[in-house]
Short mmCIF file of C-alpha atoms and ligand atoms in Angstrom, two decimals:
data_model
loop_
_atom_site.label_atom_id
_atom_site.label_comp_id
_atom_site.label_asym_id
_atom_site.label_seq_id
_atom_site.Cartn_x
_atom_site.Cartn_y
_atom_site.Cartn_z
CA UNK I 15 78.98 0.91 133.36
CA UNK I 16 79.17 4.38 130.99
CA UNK I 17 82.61 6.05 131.03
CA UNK I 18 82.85 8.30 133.35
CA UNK I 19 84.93 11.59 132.52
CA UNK I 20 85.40 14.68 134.15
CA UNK I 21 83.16 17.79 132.95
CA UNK I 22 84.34 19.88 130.06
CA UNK I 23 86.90 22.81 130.97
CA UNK I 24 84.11 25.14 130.27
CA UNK I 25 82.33 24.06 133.37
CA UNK I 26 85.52 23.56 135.68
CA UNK I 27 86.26 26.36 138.19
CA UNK I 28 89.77 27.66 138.55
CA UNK I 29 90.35 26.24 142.45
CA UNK I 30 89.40 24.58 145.04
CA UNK I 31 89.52 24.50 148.86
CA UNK I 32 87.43 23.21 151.45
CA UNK I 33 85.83 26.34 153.36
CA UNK I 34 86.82 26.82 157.55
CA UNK I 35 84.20 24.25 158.97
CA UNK I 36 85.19 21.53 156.32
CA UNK I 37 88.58 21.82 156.47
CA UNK I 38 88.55 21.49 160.22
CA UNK I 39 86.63 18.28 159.31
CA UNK I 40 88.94 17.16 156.73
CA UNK I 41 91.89 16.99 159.34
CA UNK I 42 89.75 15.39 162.19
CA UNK I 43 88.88 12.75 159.42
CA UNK I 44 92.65 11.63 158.52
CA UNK I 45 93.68 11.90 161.79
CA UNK I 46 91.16 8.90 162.42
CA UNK I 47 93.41 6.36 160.14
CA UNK I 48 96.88 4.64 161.86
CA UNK I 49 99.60 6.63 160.31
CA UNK I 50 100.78 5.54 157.15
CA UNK I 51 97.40 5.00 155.66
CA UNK I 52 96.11 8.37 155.94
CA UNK I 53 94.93 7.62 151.95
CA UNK I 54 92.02 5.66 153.10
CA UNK I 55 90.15 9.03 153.62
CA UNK I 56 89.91 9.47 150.03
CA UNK I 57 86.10 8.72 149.25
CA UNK I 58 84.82 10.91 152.68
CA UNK I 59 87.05 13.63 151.54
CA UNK I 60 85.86 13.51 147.79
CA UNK I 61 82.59 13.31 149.00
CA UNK I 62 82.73 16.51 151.63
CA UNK I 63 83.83 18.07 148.93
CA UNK I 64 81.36 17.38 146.57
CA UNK I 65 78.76 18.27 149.43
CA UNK I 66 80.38 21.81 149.32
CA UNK I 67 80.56 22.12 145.92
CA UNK I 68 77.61 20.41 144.63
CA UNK I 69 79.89 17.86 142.28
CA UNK I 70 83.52 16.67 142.32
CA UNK I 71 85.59 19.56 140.08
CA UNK I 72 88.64 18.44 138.72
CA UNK I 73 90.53 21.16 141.38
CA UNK I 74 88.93 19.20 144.44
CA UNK I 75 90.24 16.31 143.09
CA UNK I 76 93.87 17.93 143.17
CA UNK I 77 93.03 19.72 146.47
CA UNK I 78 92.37 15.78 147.71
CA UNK I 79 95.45 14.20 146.33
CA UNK I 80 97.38 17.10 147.77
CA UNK I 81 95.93 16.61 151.34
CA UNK I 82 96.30 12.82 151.54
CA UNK I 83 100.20 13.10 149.16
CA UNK I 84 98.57 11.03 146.73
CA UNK I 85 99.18 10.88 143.11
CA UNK I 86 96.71 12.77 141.39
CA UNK I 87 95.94 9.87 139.29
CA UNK I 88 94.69 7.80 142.22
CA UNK I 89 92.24 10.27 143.19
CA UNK I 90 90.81 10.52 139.73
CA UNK I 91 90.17 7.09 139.61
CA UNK I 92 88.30 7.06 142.98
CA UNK I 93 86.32 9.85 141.94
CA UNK I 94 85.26 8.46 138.10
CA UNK I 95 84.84 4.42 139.08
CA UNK I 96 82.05 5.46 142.12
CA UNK I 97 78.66 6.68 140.47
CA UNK I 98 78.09 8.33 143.71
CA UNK I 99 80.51 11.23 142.72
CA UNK I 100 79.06 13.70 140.23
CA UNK I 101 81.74 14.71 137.84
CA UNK I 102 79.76 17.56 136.03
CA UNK I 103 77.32 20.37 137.73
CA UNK I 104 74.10 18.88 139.12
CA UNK I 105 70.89 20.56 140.13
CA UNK I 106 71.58 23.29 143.15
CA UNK I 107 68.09 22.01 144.73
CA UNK I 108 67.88 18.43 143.48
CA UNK I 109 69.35 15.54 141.90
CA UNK I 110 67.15 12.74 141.34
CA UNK I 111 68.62 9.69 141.24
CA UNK I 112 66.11 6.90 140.21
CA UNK I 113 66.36 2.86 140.63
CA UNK I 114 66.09 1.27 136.95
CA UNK I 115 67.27 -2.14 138.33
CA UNK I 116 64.58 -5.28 137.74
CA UNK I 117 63.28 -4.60 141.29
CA UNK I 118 62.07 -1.17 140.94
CA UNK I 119 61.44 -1.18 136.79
CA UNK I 120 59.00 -3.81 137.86
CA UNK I 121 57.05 -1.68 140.24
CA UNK I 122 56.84 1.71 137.84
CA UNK I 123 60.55 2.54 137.69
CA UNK I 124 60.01 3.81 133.91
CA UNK I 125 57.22 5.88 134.87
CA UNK I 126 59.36 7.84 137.76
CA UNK I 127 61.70 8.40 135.02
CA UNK I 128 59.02 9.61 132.71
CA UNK I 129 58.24 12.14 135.20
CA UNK I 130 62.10 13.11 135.54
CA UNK I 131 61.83 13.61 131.54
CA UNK I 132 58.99 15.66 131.41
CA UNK I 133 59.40 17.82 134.80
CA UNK I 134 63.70 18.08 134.48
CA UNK I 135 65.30 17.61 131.15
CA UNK I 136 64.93 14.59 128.53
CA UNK I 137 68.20 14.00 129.31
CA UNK I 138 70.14 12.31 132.34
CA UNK I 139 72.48 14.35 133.68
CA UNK I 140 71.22 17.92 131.91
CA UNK I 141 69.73 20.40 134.25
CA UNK I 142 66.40 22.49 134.19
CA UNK I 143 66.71 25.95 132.48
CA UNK I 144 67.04 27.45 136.16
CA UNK I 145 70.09 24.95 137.02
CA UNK I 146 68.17 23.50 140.08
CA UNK I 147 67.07 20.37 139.07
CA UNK I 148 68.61 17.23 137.38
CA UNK I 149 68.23 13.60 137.16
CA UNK I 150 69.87 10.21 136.26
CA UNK I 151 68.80 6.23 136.13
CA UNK I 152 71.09 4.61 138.88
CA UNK I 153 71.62 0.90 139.94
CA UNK I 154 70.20 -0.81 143.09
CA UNK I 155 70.31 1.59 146.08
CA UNK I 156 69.42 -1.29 147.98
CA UNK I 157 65.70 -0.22 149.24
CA UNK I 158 63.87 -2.94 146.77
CA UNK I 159 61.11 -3.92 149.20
CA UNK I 160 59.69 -0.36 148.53
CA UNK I 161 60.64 -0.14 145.15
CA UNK I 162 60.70 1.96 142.87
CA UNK I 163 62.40 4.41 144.38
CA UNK I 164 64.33 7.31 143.65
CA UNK I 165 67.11 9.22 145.85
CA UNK I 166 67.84 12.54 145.97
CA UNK I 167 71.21 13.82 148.34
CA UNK I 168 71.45 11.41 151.16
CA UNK I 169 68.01 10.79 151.21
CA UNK I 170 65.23 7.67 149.63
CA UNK I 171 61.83 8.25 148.62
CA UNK I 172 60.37 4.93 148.36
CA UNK I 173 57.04 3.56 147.35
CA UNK I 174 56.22 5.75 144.90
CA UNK I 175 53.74 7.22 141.70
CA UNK I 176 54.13 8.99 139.54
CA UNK I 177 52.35 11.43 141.21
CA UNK I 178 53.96 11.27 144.06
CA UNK I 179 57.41 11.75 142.34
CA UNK I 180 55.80 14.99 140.78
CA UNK I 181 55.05 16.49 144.08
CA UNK I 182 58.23 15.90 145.91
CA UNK I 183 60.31 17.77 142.59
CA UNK I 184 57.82 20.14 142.88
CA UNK I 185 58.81 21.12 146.76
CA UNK I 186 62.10 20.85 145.79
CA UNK I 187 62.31 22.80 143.09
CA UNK I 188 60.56 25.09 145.47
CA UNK I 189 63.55 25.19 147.77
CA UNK I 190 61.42 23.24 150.54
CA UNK I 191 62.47 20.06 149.69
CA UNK I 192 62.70 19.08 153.39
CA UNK I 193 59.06 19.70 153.91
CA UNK I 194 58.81 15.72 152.35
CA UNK I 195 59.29 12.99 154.68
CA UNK I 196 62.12 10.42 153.45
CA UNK I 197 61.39 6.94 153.66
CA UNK I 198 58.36 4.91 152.38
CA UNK I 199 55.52 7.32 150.69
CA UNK I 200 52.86 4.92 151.44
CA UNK I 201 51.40 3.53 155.01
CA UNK I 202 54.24 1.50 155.75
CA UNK I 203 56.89 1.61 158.79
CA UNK I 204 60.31 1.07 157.15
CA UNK I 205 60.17 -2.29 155.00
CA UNK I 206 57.18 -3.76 156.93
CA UNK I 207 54.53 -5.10 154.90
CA UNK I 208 52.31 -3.02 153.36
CA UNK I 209 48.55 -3.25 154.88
CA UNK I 210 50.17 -5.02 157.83
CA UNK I 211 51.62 -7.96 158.85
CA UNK I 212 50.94 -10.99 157.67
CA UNK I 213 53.18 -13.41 159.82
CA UNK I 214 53.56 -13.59 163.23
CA UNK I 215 50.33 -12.55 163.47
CA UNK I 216 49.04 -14.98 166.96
CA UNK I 217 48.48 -12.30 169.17
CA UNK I 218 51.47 -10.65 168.96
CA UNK I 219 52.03 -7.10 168.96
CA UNK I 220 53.55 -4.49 168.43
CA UNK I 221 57.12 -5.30 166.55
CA UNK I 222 59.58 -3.05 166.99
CA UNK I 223 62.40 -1.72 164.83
CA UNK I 224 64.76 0.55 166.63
CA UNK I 225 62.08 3.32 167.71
CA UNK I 226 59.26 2.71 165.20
CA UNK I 227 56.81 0.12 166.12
CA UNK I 228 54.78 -1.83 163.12
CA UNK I 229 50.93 -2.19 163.85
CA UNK I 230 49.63 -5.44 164.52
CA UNK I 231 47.15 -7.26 162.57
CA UNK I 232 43.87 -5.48 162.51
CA UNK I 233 41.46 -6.38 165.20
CA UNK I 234 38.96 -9.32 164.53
CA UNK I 235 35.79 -7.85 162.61
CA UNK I 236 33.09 -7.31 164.69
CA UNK I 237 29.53 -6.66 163.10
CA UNK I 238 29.55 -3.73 160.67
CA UNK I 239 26.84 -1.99 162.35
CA UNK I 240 26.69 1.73 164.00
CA UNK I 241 25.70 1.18 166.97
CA UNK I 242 27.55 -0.99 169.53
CA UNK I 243 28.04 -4.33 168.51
CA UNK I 244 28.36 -7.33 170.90
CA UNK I 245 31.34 -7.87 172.44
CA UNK I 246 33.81 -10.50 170.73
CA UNK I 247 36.01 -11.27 174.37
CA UNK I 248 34.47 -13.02 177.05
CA UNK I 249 34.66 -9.91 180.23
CA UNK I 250 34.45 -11.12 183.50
CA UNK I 251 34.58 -7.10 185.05
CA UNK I 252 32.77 -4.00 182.90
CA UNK I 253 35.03 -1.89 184.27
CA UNK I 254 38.16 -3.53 183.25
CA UNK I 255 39.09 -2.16 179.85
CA UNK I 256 40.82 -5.65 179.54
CA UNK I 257 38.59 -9.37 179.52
CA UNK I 258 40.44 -11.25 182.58
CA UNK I 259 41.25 -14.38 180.20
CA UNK I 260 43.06 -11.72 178.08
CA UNK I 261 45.24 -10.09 181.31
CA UNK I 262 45.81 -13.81 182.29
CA UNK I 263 47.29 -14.65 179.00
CA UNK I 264 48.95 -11.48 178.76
CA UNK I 265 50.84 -11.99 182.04
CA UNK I 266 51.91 -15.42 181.03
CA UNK I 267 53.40 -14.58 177.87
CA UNK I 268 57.36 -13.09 177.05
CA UNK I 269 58.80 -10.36 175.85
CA UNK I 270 62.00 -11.27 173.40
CA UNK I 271 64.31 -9.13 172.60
CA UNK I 272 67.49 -8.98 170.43
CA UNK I 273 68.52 -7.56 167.46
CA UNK I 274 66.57 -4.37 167.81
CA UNK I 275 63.38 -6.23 167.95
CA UNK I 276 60.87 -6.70 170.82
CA UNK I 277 57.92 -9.09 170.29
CA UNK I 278 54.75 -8.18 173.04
CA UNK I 279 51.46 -9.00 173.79
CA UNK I 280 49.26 -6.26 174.36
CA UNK I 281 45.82 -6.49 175.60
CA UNK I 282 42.69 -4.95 174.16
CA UNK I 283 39.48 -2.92 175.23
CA UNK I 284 36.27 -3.92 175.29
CA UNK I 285 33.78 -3.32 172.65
CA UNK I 286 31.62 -2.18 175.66
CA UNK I 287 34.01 0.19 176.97
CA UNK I 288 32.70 3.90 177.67
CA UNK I 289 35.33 5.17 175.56
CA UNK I 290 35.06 3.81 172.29
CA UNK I 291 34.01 6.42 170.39
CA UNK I 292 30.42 6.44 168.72
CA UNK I 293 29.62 4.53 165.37
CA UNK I 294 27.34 5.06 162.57
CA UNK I 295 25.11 3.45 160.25
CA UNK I 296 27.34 2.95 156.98
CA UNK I 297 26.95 6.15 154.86
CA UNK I 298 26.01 5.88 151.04
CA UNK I 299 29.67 7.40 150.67
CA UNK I 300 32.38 6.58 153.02
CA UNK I 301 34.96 8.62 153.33
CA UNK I 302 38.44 7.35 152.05
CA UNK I 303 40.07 6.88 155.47
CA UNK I 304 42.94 5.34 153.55
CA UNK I 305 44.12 8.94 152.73
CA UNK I 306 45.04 9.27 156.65
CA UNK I 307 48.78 8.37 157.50
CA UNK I 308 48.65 4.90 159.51
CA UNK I 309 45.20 3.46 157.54
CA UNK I 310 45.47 0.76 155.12
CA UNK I 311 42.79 -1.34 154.08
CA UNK I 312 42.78 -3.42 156.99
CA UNK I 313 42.54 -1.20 159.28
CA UNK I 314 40.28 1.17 157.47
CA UNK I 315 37.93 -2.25 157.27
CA UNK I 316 38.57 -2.53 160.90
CA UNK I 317 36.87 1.28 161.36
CA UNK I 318 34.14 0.34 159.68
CA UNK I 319 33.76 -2.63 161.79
CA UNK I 320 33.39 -0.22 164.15
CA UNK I 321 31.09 2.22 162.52
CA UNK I 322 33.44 4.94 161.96
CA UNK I 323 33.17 5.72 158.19
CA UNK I 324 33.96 9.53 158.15
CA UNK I 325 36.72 12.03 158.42
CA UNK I 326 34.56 14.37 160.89
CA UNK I 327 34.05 11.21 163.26
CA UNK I 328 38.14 10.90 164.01
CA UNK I 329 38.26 15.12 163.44
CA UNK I 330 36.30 14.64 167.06
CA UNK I 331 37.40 12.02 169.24
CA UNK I 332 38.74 13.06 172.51
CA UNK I 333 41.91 11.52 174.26
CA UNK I 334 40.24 8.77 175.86
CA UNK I 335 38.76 7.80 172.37
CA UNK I 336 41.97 7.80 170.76
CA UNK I 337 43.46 5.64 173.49
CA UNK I 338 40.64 3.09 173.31
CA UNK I 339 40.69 3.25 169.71
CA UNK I 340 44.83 2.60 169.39
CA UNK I 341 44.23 -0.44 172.45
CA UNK I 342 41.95 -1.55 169.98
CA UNK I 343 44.08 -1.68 166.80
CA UNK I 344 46.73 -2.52 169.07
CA UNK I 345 48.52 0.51 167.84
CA UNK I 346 50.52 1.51 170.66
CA UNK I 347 50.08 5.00 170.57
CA UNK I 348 50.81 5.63 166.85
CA UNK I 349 47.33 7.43 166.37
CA UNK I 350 48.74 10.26 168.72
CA UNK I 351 52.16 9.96 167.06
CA UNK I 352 50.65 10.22 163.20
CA UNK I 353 48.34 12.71 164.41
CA UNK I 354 44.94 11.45 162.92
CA UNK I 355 42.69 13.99 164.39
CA UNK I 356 44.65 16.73 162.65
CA UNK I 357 44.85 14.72 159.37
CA UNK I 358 40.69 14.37 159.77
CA UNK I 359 40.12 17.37 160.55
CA UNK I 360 42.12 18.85 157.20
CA UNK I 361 40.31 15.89 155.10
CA UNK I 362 37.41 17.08 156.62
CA UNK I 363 37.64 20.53 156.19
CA UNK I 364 38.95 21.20 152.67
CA UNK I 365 40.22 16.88 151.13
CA UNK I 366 43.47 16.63 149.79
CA UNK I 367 43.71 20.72 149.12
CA UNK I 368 43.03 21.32 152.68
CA UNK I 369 45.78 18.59 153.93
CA UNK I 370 48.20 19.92 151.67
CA UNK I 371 48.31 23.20 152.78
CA UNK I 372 48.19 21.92 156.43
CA UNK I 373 50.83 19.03 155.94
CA UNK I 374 52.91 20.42 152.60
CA UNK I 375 52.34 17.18 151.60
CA UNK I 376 49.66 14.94 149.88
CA UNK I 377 47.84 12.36 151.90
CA UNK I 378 49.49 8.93 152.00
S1 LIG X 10 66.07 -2.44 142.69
FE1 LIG X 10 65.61 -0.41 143.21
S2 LIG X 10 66.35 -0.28 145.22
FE2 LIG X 10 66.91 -2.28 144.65
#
């Protein structure tokens, strides 16, 4: 670990005291521990104040020792042993705080830090020549499934390029830094696998995490042709959008739940079904559907199964399409939720330029 020491007294502020709002805060806080150990506020303090100031000045530190009748020394040695206090001015609109541990410098970590060098300051820890942007290498924030990843505030960006790095300083250095989603940049739920499960794949579907659900496997591929192909599931009624032998196994099977997770069978249209939107022949160039939120390769291979190759197809489908479509992928209504139609239609209209200035945000 580096030594930590407070900032120079050229960049300390003569006082310190926690505005209305915080303050109210500060005392609703202590008043939470058993009396006698009103101390243990320390860290939330140190860090409310650091929220208000942007970094930990050496008169918050006194301000907090004084609240809690601690020696000052105690509170100083909170404040320089946890990394997550800043002890010298940080960006105003960002700090980026990227993952060098084995995990993420695996996956590109040295190439997010590239970017950090070229966009912010060579330097860890220096800011921009505007003040509002600054950077440092950090250990393990404990998001190594979608590593590398970088945090900035309270929030993870995970999953990411290079590129991707580039754009999210670039809308915060813009001052609309919550335009970007936090959380995994790529078409993943959480720490699901990427491109979709590949356990506990028998028919069940969807998982759920809290409120999120993870798709399914993709659908078995049918023949890649336009038009409709035969039907995969024996269907004892056309007008059921679900083959009897399917219902029958669906009705015999169990929902578990526990620890925030819910395991269900879900049935799925048929391939004759009015509703499943049109296919057509394979074009000489598909279009990426990959760039749509919810699409990775399997399912973009399921699309094609299914003759839908273009942006301007999806830009089109009606409700009933969507629904069959998201039966079909066993998607649960994430279609709807993710919006495709307005992502197509964007892709459509203008590619990534269009989406951008739709979304504020590159595709995938
Ligand atoms: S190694 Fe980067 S989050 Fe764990």
């Amino acid at each position: 670990m580096s030594v930590r020491r407070l900032a120079e007294d050229q960049f300390q502020p003569t006082g310190f005291a926690f505005n209305a709002e915080n303050a109210a805060w500060a005392d609703a806080t202590i008043r939470k521990y058993p009396e006698g150990r009103q101390q243990s506020a320390v860290i939330p303090l140190l860090m409310r104040a650091q929220e208000q100031e942007g970094w930990v000045t050496k008169s918050a530190i006194e301000y907090v020792a004084e609240k809690l009748d601690m020696p000052y020394i105690r509170v100083l040695e909170v404040a320089t042993f946890y990394t997550q206090f800043q002890l010298k001015p940080v960006g105003t609109r960002a700090h980026v705080q990227v993952c060098g541990t084995t995990p993420c410098m695996l996956r590109g970590a040295e190439d997010l830090i590239k970017v950090c060098k070229s966009k912010i300051h060579p330097e860890p820890f220096e800011r921009n020549a505007e003040g509002t942007l600054s950077w440092e290498e950090v250990e393990c924030q404990g998001a190594c499934v979608n590593a590398p990843m970088v945090m900035i505030f309270k929030d993870a960006y995970e999953d990411l390029t290079p590129t991707q790095l580039e754009h999210i300083i670039d809308r915060f250095q813009a001052g609309k830094g919550s335009d970007v989603k936090p959380g995994p940049q790529v078409d993943r739920i959480y720490s699901a696998p990427a491109g979709g499960l590949t356990s506990l794949t028998d028919s069940i579907t969807p998982i759920r995490f809290n409120d999120a659900e993870v798709p399914g496997p993709a659908a078995p591929e049918a023949p890649a042709n336009a038009a409709k192909p035969v039907t995969d599931a024996p269907e004892t009624d056309p007008k059921l959008k679900t083959p009897a032998t399917d219902k029958k196994a669906a009705a015999a099977n169990t929902k578990v739940k526990g620890d925030n997770v819910e395991l269900a069978r879900s049935d799925k249209p048929s391939l004759e079904d009015k509703n499943r939107p049109a296919g057509i022949e394979r074009p000489e160039t598909p279009d990426d559907l990959k760039l749509i939120s919810g699409v990775g390769p399997k399912i973009e291979a399921t699309l094609h199964s299914l003759g839908i190759y273009k942006f301007e197809q999806i830009a089109k489908w009606k409700k009933a399409e969507r629904e069959w479509v998201d039966g079909y992928l066993k998607f649960s209504g994430r279609i709807d939720r993710d919006d495709w139609v307005k992502q197509a239609k964007a892709l459509a209209k203008g590619g990534e330029a269009e989406y951008i200035k739709v979304f504020g945000k590159k595709p995938r």
